[in-house]
Amino acid sequence: MEMHRQHGAGCQQTDNTAAHPYTVRALLWKFQELHLTSVKMPAPFGLKEVHEALSRIRGWVHRTPVLTSQNLNALANRQLYFKAENLQKTGSFKVRGACNAVMLEKEKRPNSPGVVTHSSGNHGQAVAYAAKCAGLPCSVVVPKGTPKVKCDAIKDYGANLVFCEATPEARKTTCAEIATKTGKAVIHPFDNYDVMAGQGTIALELLEEVPDLDVILVPISGGGMTSGIAVATKGMQPNCRVYPVEPVGKLLQKCLESKQRLWPNPPRFINTIADAIRTQQVGDLTFPILCEYAEPKVFSVTDDQMIEGMKLAFERMKVVVEAASGAAVYVALTSMEELKPAPQKIGVILCGGNVDLDHLPWITRKTSY
């Protein structure tokens, strides 16, 4: 394993210009989605907001390295560049969006009563960490049955845990109730333009180091990271294509191709070892951005294939990655010939490394971070 390049970073804050989720522009996006118009609209945030996010979160997050592996390059027969968000603060990319959104809340409301979110894993830790850095109270809604190790990690950052039933709707409802009672700002895991802009900083760093990438592979759950990366990539390198990588059962490609939300309701979780990408539906705000900026081709990966990708990262690169990252590794090594023209320089987002080492998925099929 080699480090492609790494830079240091200072700490700086800028003015808030990111869009609020409930602006006229957001409603126009929803209108476009429902009526399937051919009008091309800019995203509710752009490269400017992503650059501002990077300035805002410096000093609170790592500029993660871009790793390469001659061994994996030979296996793939192309050049692979791994953006190592598994080495990020709190162990995943989520801290970028969380820090941008929480710091903006502090800027907009210096006397803010705090923030609240819902998550059973990486996002909950990230918001708890960001709130601690900002000096704001934080509540995190987690489903009953969440492993103690995850709860302890969130509490270690000083957040208050609130338990709810283990369904997507229960998490959202409980979170909304807390926000209404306390006045705390909701930091949604993905349906928040400030969060998306923060996740877009991954692409800024990656393309600064490898500006001639042909493709970036992004594991996708609700779509916040993929949306942010896609918007930033189109602003910096329009010829670079951004492809989502999903667990089998997400059904995203049909939705992107038709530009319609074809998922069954109510929202549900996919049965997968990859806890980080088990949300079936992408967000109401992320979906139109994905339709416009990401490629409609989506790579679907089975649990066994994720495990194969994880093992390769562990064995050949000596890095610990979670199952969602393993999905992107597997696709980079096996599936690029499906694209025409076949890309030669591939960016791979290693989205996180929060793995329960006592329950590795090739030993037990218990869900791994």
CSV table of C-alpha atoms in Angstrom, one decimal:
chain,number,residue,atom,x,y,z
A,1,MET,CA,0.0,0.0,0.0
A,2,GLU,CA,1.3,3.5,-0.9
A,3,MET,CA,0.1,6.9,0.1
A,4,HIS,CA,-0.6,8.9,-3.0
A,5,ARG,CA,-0.2,12.3,-1.3
A,6,GLN,CA,-1.4,14.0,1.9
A,7,HIS,CA,-1.7,17.7,2.9
A,8,GLY,CA,-2.0,19.4,6.3
A,9,ALA,CA,-4.9,21.7,7.0
A,10,GLY,CA,-5.7,24.6,9.3
A,11,CYS,CA,-8.9,25.9,10.9
A,12,GLN,CA,-11.0,28.6,9.3
A,13,GLN,CA,-14.7,29.7,9.4
A,14,THR,CA,-16.7,31.4,6.7
A,15,ASP,CA,-20.2,32.9,6.3
A,16,ASN,CA,-23.2,30.7,5.8
A,17,THR,CA,-24.4,30.6,2.2
A,18,ALA,CA,-25.7,27.1,2.0
A,19,ALA,CA,-29.3,26.6,1.2
A,20,HIS,CA,-31.9,25.7,3.8
A,21,PRO,CA,-33.8,22.4,3.0
A,22,TYR,CA,-37.1,24.2,2.8
A,23,THR,CA,-36.4,26.9,0.3
A,24,VAL,CA,-38.2,27.8,-2.9
A,25,ARG,CA,-35.4,26.0,-4.8
A,26,ALA,CA,-36.1,22.8,-2.9
A,27,LEU,CA,-39.7,23.0,-3.9
A,28,LEU,CA,-38.7,23.6,-7.5
A,29,TRP,CA,-36.6,20.4,-7.4
A,30,LYS,CA,-39.6,18.5,-6.1
A,31,PHE,CA,-41.8,19.9,-8.9
A,32,GLN,CA,-39.2,18.9,-11.5
A,33,GLU,CA,-39.1,15.3,-10.0
A,34,LEU,CA,-42.9,14.9,-10.0
A,35,HIS,CA,-43.5,16.3,-13.4
A,36,LEU,CA,-40.4,14.9,-15.1
A,37,THR,CA,-39.6,18.1,-16.9
A,38,SER,CA,-36.5,18.3,-19.1
A,39,VAL,CA,-35.5,21.6,-17.5
A,40,LYS,CA,-31.9,21.5,-16.3
A,41,MET,CA,-31.6,23.1,-12.9
A,42,PRO,CA,-28.5,23.8,-10.8
A,43,ALA,CA,-28.2,22.0,-7.5
A,44,PRO,CA,-29.4,23.9,-4.4
A,45,PHE,CA,-25.7,24.0,-3.5
A,46,GLY,CA,-22.7,24.1,-5.7
A,47,LEU,CA,-18.9,24.1,-5.8
A,48,LYS,CA,-18.8,27.4,-3.9
A,49,GLU,CA,-20.7,26.0,-0.9
A,50,VAL,CA,-18.5,22.9,-1.0
A,51,HIS,CA,-15.4,25.1,-0.8
A,52,GLU,CA,-16.9,27.0,2.0
A,53,ALA,CA,-17.7,23.8,3.8
A,54,LEU,CA,-14.1,22.7,3.5
A,55,SER,CA,-12.9,26.0,5.0
A,56,ARG,CA,-15.4,25.7,7.8
A,57,ILE,CA,-14.6,22.1,8.9
A,58,ARG,CA,-10.8,22.4,8.7
A,59,GLY,CA,-9.3,21.8,12.0
A,60,TRP,CA,-12.2,19.5,13.1
A,61,VAL,CA,-11.7,16.8,10.5
A,62,HIS,CA,-8.7,15.0,8.8
A,63,ARG,CA,-7.6,15.6,5.3
A,64,THR,CA,-7.6,11.8,4.7
A,65,PRO,CA,-4.9,10.3,2.5
A,66,VAL,CA,-5.4,8.9,-1.0
A,67,LEU,CA,-4.0,5.3,-1.0
A,68,THR,CA,-2.7,3.2,-3.9
A,69,SER,CA,-1.8,-0.5,-4.2
A,70,GLN,CA,0.3,-1.9,-7.0
A,71,ASN,CA,-1.1,-5.3,-6.1
A,72,LEU,CA,-4.7,-4.2,-6.5
A,73,ASN,CA,-3.9,-2.2,-9.6
A,74,ALA,CA,-2.5,-5.4,-11.2
A,75,LEU,CA,-5.6,-7.3,-10.2
A,76,ALA,CA,-7.9,-4.6,-11.7
A,77,ASN,CA,-5.7,-3.9,-14.7
A,78,ARG,CA,-6.2,-0.2,-14.1
A,79,GLN,CA,-5.1,2.5,-11.6
A,80,LEU,CA,-7.1,2.6,-8.4
A,81,TYR,CA,-7.0,5.6,-5.9
A,82,PHE,CA,-8.6,4.9,-2.5
A,83,LYS,CA,-9.9,7.9,-0.6
A,84,ALA,CA,-9.4,6.7,3.0
A,85,GLU,CA,-12.3,8.0,4.9
A,86,ASN,CA,-11.9,4.9,7.1
A,87,LEU,CA,-9.1,7.0,8.7
A,88,GLN,CA,-11.4,10.0,9.3
A,89,LYS,CA,-12.4,11.4,12.7
A,90,THR,CA,-15.1,9.1,14.3
A,91,GLY,CA,-14.1,6.4,11.7
A,92,SER,CA,-16.2,7.5,8.7
A,93,PHE,CA,-16.9,10.3,6.2
A,94,LYS,CA,-20.0,11.3,8.1
A,95,VAL,CA,-18.1,13.8,10.3
A,96,ARG,CA,-17.6,16.1,7.3
A,97,GLY,CA,-21.3,16.7,6.7
A,98,ALA,CA,-22.1,16.7,10.4
A,99,CYS,CA,-19.4,19.3,11.2
A,100,ASN,CA,-20.5,21.6,8.4
A,101,ALA,CA,-24.2,21.5,9.4
A,102,VAL,CA,-23.5,21.8,13.1
A,103,MET,CA,-21.0,24.6,12.7
A,104,LEU,CA,-23.5,26.5,10.5
A,105,GLU,CA,-26.2,26.0,13.1
A,106,LYS,CA,-23.8,27.6,15.7
A,107,GLU,CA,-23.1,30.5,13.2
A,108,LYS,CA,-26.8,31.1,12.5
A,109,ARG,CA,-27.9,30.8,16.1
A,110,PRO,CA,-25.1,31.5,18.6
A,111,ASN,CA,-27.6,30.7,21.4
A,112,SER,CA,-28.9,27.5,19.8
A,113,PRO,CA,-30.4,25.0,22.2
A,114,GLY,CA,-28.5,22.3,20.4
A,115,VAL,CA,-28.9,19.6,17.7
A,116,VAL,CA,-30.7,16.3,17.4
A,117,THR,CA,-30.4,13.5,14.9
A,118,HIS,CA,-31.4,9.9,14.4
A,119,SER,CA,-28.8,7.2,13.6
A,120,SER,CA,-27.6,3.8,14.9
A,121,GLY,CA,-24.0,4.2,13.8
A,122,ASN,CA,-21.7,6.5,12.0
A,123,HIS,CA,-23.9,9.6,11.6
A,124,GLY,CA,-24.8,9.5,15.3
A,125,GLN,CA,-21.2,9.5,16.3
A,126,ALA,CA,-20.4,12.2,13.8
A,127,VAL,CA,-23.1,14.6,15.0
A,128,ALA,CA,-22.2,13.9,18.7
A,129,TYR,CA,-18.6,14.8,17.9
A,130,ALA,CA,-19.4,17.9,15.9
A,131,ALA,CA,-21.8,19.1,18.7
A,132,LYS,CA,-19.0,18.6,21.2
A,133,CYS,CA,-16.6,20.6,19.0
A,134,ALA,CA,-19.2,23.4,18.6
A,135,GLY,CA,-20.1,23.4,22.3
A,136,LEU,CA,-23.8,22.5,21.6
A,137,PRO,CA,-26.0,20.0,23.4
A,138,CYS,CA,-26.9,17.0,21.3
A,139,SER,CA,-29.5,14.2,21.3
A,140,VAL,CA,-29.2,11.1,19.2
A,141,VAL,CA,-32.2,8.9,18.6
A,142,VAL,CA,-31.2,5.2,18.2
A,143,PRO,CA,-33.4,2.1,17.7
A,144,LYS,CA,-33.9,-0.3,20.5
A,145,GLY,CA,-31.4,-3.2,20.2
A,146,THR,CA,-28.6,-1.0,19.0
A,147,PRO,CA,-25.3,-2.7,20.0
A,148,LYS,CA,-23.8,-1.4,23.2
A,149,VAL,CA,-20.5,-0.6,21.5
A,150,LYS,CA,-22.4,1.9,19.2
A,151,CYS,CA,-24.3,3.5,22.0
A,152,ASP,CA,-21.1,3.9,24.1
A,153,ALA,CA,-19.3,5.5,21.2
A,154,ILE,CA,-22.1,8.1,20.8
A,155,LYS,CA,-22.2,8.7,24.6
A,156,ASP,CA,-18.5,9.2,24.8
A,157,TYR,CA,-18.9,12.4,22.8
A,158,GLY,CA,-21.3,13.7,25.4
A,159,ALA,CA,-24.6,13.1,23.5
A,160,ASN,CA,-27.9,12.1,25.1
A,161,LEU,CA,-29.3,8.8,23.8
A,162,VAL,CA,-33.0,8.4,23.1
A,163,PHE,CA,-34.3,5.0,22.2
A,164,CYS,CA,-37.1,4.3,19.8
A,165,GLU,CA,-38.7,1.4,17.8
A,166,ALA,CA,-36.4,-0.2,15.1
A,167,THR,CA,-38.1,1.3,12.1
A,168,PRO,CA,-37.1,4.3,9.8
A,169,GLU,CA,-40.4,6.0,10.6
A,170,ALA,CA,-40.0,5.7,14.3
A,171,ARG,CA,-36.6,7.2,14.2
A,172,LYS,CA,-37.8,10.2,12.2
A,173,THR,CA,-40.9,10.7,14.3
A,174,THR,CA,-39.0,10.6,17.6
A,175,CYS,CA,-36.4,12.9,16.3
A,176,ALA,CA,-39.0,15.4,15.2
A,177,GLU,CA,-40.8,15.3,18.5
A,178,ILE,CA,-37.5,16.2,20.4
A,179,ALA,CA,-36.9,19.0,18.0
A,180,THR,CA,-40.4,20.4,18.5
A,181,LYS,CA,-40.2,20.2,22.3
A,182,THR,CA,-36.6,21.5,22.7
A,183,GLY,CA,-36.0,23.8,19.7
A,184,LYS,CA,-33.0,21.7,18.8
A,185,ALA,CA,-32.0,21.8,15.1
A,186,VAL,CA,-32.5,18.5,13.2
A,187,ILE,CA,-29.3,17.3,11.5
A,188,HIS,CA,-30.6,14.8,9.1
A,189,PRO,CA,-28.2,12.0,8.0
A,190,PHE,CA,-28.5,12.8,4.3
A,191,ASP,CA,-31.6,15.0,3.4
A,192,ASN,CA,-29.8,18.3,4.4
A,193,TYR,CA,-28.0,20.5,1.9
A,194,ASP,CA,-25.4,21.6,4.4
A,195,VAL,CA,-24.6,17.9,5.1
A,196,MET,CA,-24.4,17.2,1.4
A,197,ALA,CA,-22.0,20.1,0.9
A,198,GLY,CA,-19.8,18.8,3.7
A,199,GLN,CA,-19.6,15.4,2.1
A,200,GLY,CA,-18.7,17.0,-1.2
A,201,THR,CA,-15.4,18.0,0.4
A,202,ILE,CA,-14.3,14.4,-0.2
A,203,ALA,CA,-14.3,15.0,-3.9
A,204,LEU,CA,-12.5,18.4,-3.6
A,205,GLU,CA,-9.6,16.7,-1.8
A,206,LEU,CA,-9.5,13.6,-4.1
A,207,LEU,CA,-9.6,15.6,-7.3
A,208,GLU,CA,-7.0,18.0,-6.1
A,209,GLU,CA,-4.6,15.1,-5.7
A,210,VAL,CA,-5.8,13.0,-8.8
A,211,PRO,CA,-7.4,15.6,-11.2
A,212,ASP,CA,-7.7,13.2,-14.2
A,213,LEU,CA,-9.9,10.5,-12.7
A,214,ASP,CA,-12.3,8.9,-15.1
A,215,VAL,CA,-14.7,7.5,-12.5
A,216,ILE,CA,-15.5,7.8,-8.8
A,217,LEU,CA,-17.3,4.9,-7.0
A,218,VAL,CA,-19.4,5.8,-4.0
A,219,PRO,CA,-21.2,3.5,-1.6
A,220,ILE,CA,-24.8,4.8,-1.3
A,221,SER,CA,-27.4,4.7,1.4
A,222,GLY,CA,-29.6,7.9,1.6
A,223,GLY,CA,-27.5,9.6,-1.0
A,224,GLY,CA,-26.0,12.5,0.9
A,225,MET,CA,-22.4,11.6,0.2
A,226,THR,CA,-23.1,10.6,-3.4
A,227,SER,CA,-25.0,13.9,-4.0
A,228,GLY,CA,-22.2,16.0,-2.5
A,229,ILE,CA,-19.5,14.2,-4.4
A,230,ALA,CA,-21.4,14.3,-7.7
A,231,VAL,CA,-22.0,18.1,-7.4
A,232,ALA,CA,-18.4,18.8,-6.5
A,233,THR,CA,-17.1,16.5,-9.2
A,234,LYS,CA,-19.2,18.1,-12.0
A,235,GLY,CA,-18.0,21.5,-10.9
A,236,MET,CA,-14.3,20.5,-10.8
A,237,GLN,CA,-14.0,17.8,-13.5
A,238,PRO,CA,-17.1,17.5,-15.7
A,239,ASN,CA,-15.7,14.5,-17.6
A,240,CYS,CA,-15.4,12.4,-14.4
A,241,ARG,CA,-18.4,10.1,-13.9
A,242,VAL,CA,-19.8,9.3,-10.4
A,243,TYR,CA,-21.4,5.9,-10.0
A,244,PRO,CA,-23.3,4.7,-6.9
A,245,VAL,CA,-22.6,1.3,-5.4
A,246,GLU,CA,-25.5,-0.3,-3.6
A,247,PRO,CA,-26.4,-3.5,-1.7
A,248,VAL,CA,-28.7,-5.9,-3.7
A,249,GLY,CA,-32.3,-4.9,-3.1
A,250,LYS,CA,-32.0,-1.1,-3.1
A,251,LEU,CA,-33.4,-0.9,-6.7
A,252,LEU,CA,-31.8,2.5,-7.3
A,253,GLN,CA,-31.0,2.1,-11.0
A,254,LYS,CA,-34.6,1.8,-12.1
A,255,CYS,CA,-35.5,4.9,-10.1
A,256,LEU,CA,-32.6,6.9,-11.6
A,257,GLU,CA,-33.3,5.8,-15.1
A,258,SER,CA,-37.0,6.7,-14.9
A,259,LYS,CA,-36.4,9.7,-12.6
A,260,GLN,CA,-39.3,8.4,-10.4
A,261,ARG,CA,-39.4,7.1,-6.9
A,262,LEU,CA,-40.4,3.5,-7.6
A,263,TRP,CA,-39.7,2.1,-4.1
A,264,PRO,CA,-42.4,0.4,-2.1
A,265,ASN,CA,-43.7,2.2,1.0
A,266,PRO,CA,-43.3,2.5,3.9
A,267,PRO,CA,-39.5,2.9,3.8
A,268,ARG,CA,-37.6,-0.1,5.0
A,269,PHE,CA,-34.1,-1.3,5.7
A,270,ILE,CA,-32.4,-3.8,3.3
A,271,ASN,CA,-31.2,-7.1,4.8
A,272,THR,CA,-27.5,-6.7,4.4
A,273,ILE,CA,-24.3,-7.0,6.4
A,274,ALA,CA,-23.5,-3.4,5.5
A,275,ASP,CA,-25.3,-1.4,8.3
A,276,ALA,CA,-24.0,1.9,6.8
A,277,ILE,CA,-25.9,1.4,3.5
A,278,ARG,CA,-29.0,-0.5,4.5
A,279,THR,CA,-31.5,2.3,3.9
A,280,GLN,CA,-33.5,1.3,0.8
A,281,GLN,CA,-34.8,4.7,-0.3
A,282,VAL,CA,-32.6,7.7,-1.0
A,283,GLY,CA,-33.8,11.1,0.4
A,284,ASP,CA,-36.4,13.4,-1.0
A,285,LEU,CA,-33.8,16.1,-1.4
A,286,THR,CA,-31.0,13.8,-2.6
A,287,PHE,CA,-33.0,12.0,-5.3
A,288,PRO,CA,-33.3,14.9,-7.8
A,289,ILE,CA,-29.6,15.7,-7.3
A,290,LEU,CA,-28.7,12.1,-8.0
A,291,CYS,CA,-30.9,12.1,-11.1
A,292,GLU,CA,-29.1,15.2,-12.4
A,293,TYR,CA,-25.5,14.7,-11.4
A,294,ALA,CA,-24.8,11.0,-10.8
A,295,GLU,CA,-24.7,8.3,-13.5
A,296,PRO,CA,-27.9,6.3,-13.8
A,297,LYS,CA,-25.9,3.1,-13.9
A,298,VAL,CA,-25.7,1.6,-10.4
A,299,PHE,CA,-23.6,-1.3,-9.3
A,300,SER,CA,-25.4,-3.8,-7.0
A,301,VAL,CA,-23.3,-5.9,-4.6
A,302,THR,CA,-24.1,-9.0,-2.6
A,303,ASP,CA,-23.0,-9.6,0.9
A,304,ASP,CA,-20.5,-12.2,-0.2
A,305,GLN,CA,-19.0,-9.7,-2.7
A,306,MET,CA,-18.7,-7.1,0.0
A,307,ILE,CA,-16.9,-9.6,2.2
A,308,GLU,CA,-14.5,-10.3,-0.7
A,309,GLY,CA,-13.8,-6.6,-1.1
A,310,MET,CA,-13.3,-6.2,2.7
A,311,LYS,CA,-10.8,-9.1,2.7
A,312,LEU,CA,-8.8,-7.7,-0.1
A,313,ALA,CA,-8.5,-4.3,1.7
A,314,PHE,CA,-7.5,-6.0,4.9
A,315,GLU,CA,-5.0,-8.5,3.3
A,316,ARG,CA,-3.5,-6.5,0.4
A,317,MET,CA,-3.7,-2.9,1.7
A,318,LYS,CA,-3.5,-3.6,5.4
A,319,VAL,CA,-6.4,-1.2,6.2
A,320,VAL,CA,-9.6,-1.9,8.2
A,321,VAL,CA,-12.7,-1.0,6.2
A,322,GLU,CA,-16.4,-1.7,6.8
A,323,ALA,CA,-18.7,-3.7,4.5
A,324,ALA,CA,-19.9,-0.6,2.6
A,325,SER,CA,-16.3,0.2,1.7
A,326,GLY,CA,-15.8,-3.4,0.7
A,327,ALA,CA,-18.6,-3.0,-1.8
A,328,ALA,CA,-16.8,-0.2,-3.7
A,329,VAL,CA,-13.5,-2.1,-3.6
A,330,TYR,CA,-15.2,-5.2,-5.1
A,331,VAL,CA,-16.8,-3.2,-7.9
A,332,ALA,CA,-13.5,-1.4,-8.7
A,333,LEU,CA,-11.7,-4.8,-9.1
A,334,THR,CA,-14.4,-6.7,-11.0
A,335,SER,CA,-16.9,-4.5,-12.8
A,336,MET,CA,-15.2,-1.7,-14.7
A,337,GLU,CA,-15.4,-3.5,-18.0
A,338,GLU,CA,-19.2,-3.0,-17.9
A,339,LEU,CA,-18.6,0.7,-18.6
A,340,LYS,CA,-18.0,2.0,-22.1
A,341,PRO,CA,-15.4,3.3,-22.5
A,342,ALA,CA,-13.8,1.3,-19.8
A,343,PRO,CA,-12.2,3.7,-17.3
A,344,GLN,CA,-8.5,3.5,-16.5
A,345,LYS,CA,-8.2,5.8,-13.4
A,346,ILE,CA,-10.7,5.0,-10.7
A,347,GLY,CA,-11.4,6.8,-7.5
A,348,VAL,CA,-12.8,4.5,-4.7
A,349,ILE,CA,-14.4,6.0,-1.6
A,350,LEU,CA,-13.5,3.9,1.5
A,351,CYS,CA,-16.4,5.4,3.4
A,352,GLY,CA,-15.7,4.1,6.9
A,353,GLY,CA,-13.8,1.6,9.0
A,354,ASN,CA,-16.0,1.1,12.1
A,355,VAL,CA,-16.0,-2.7,12.2
A,356,ASP,CA,-16.9,-4.8,15.1
A,357,LEU,CA,-13.7,-7.0,15.3
A,358,ASP,CA,-15.5,-9.6,17.4
A,359,HIS,CA,-18.1,-10.1,14.7
A,360,LEU,CA,-16.3,-10.0,11.3
A,361,PRO,CA,-18.8,-10.8,8.6
A,362,TRP,CA,-16.8,-13.7,7.2
A,363,ILE,CA,-16.9,-15.3,10.6
A,364,THR,CA,-20.5,-14.5,11.6
A,365,ARG,CA,-23.2,-12.8,9.5
A,366,LYS,CA,-24.1,-10.4,12.2
A,367,THR,CA,-24.4,-6.9,10.8
A,368,SER,CA,-21.1,-5.1,10.8
A,369,TYR,CA,-20.8,-1.3,10.8
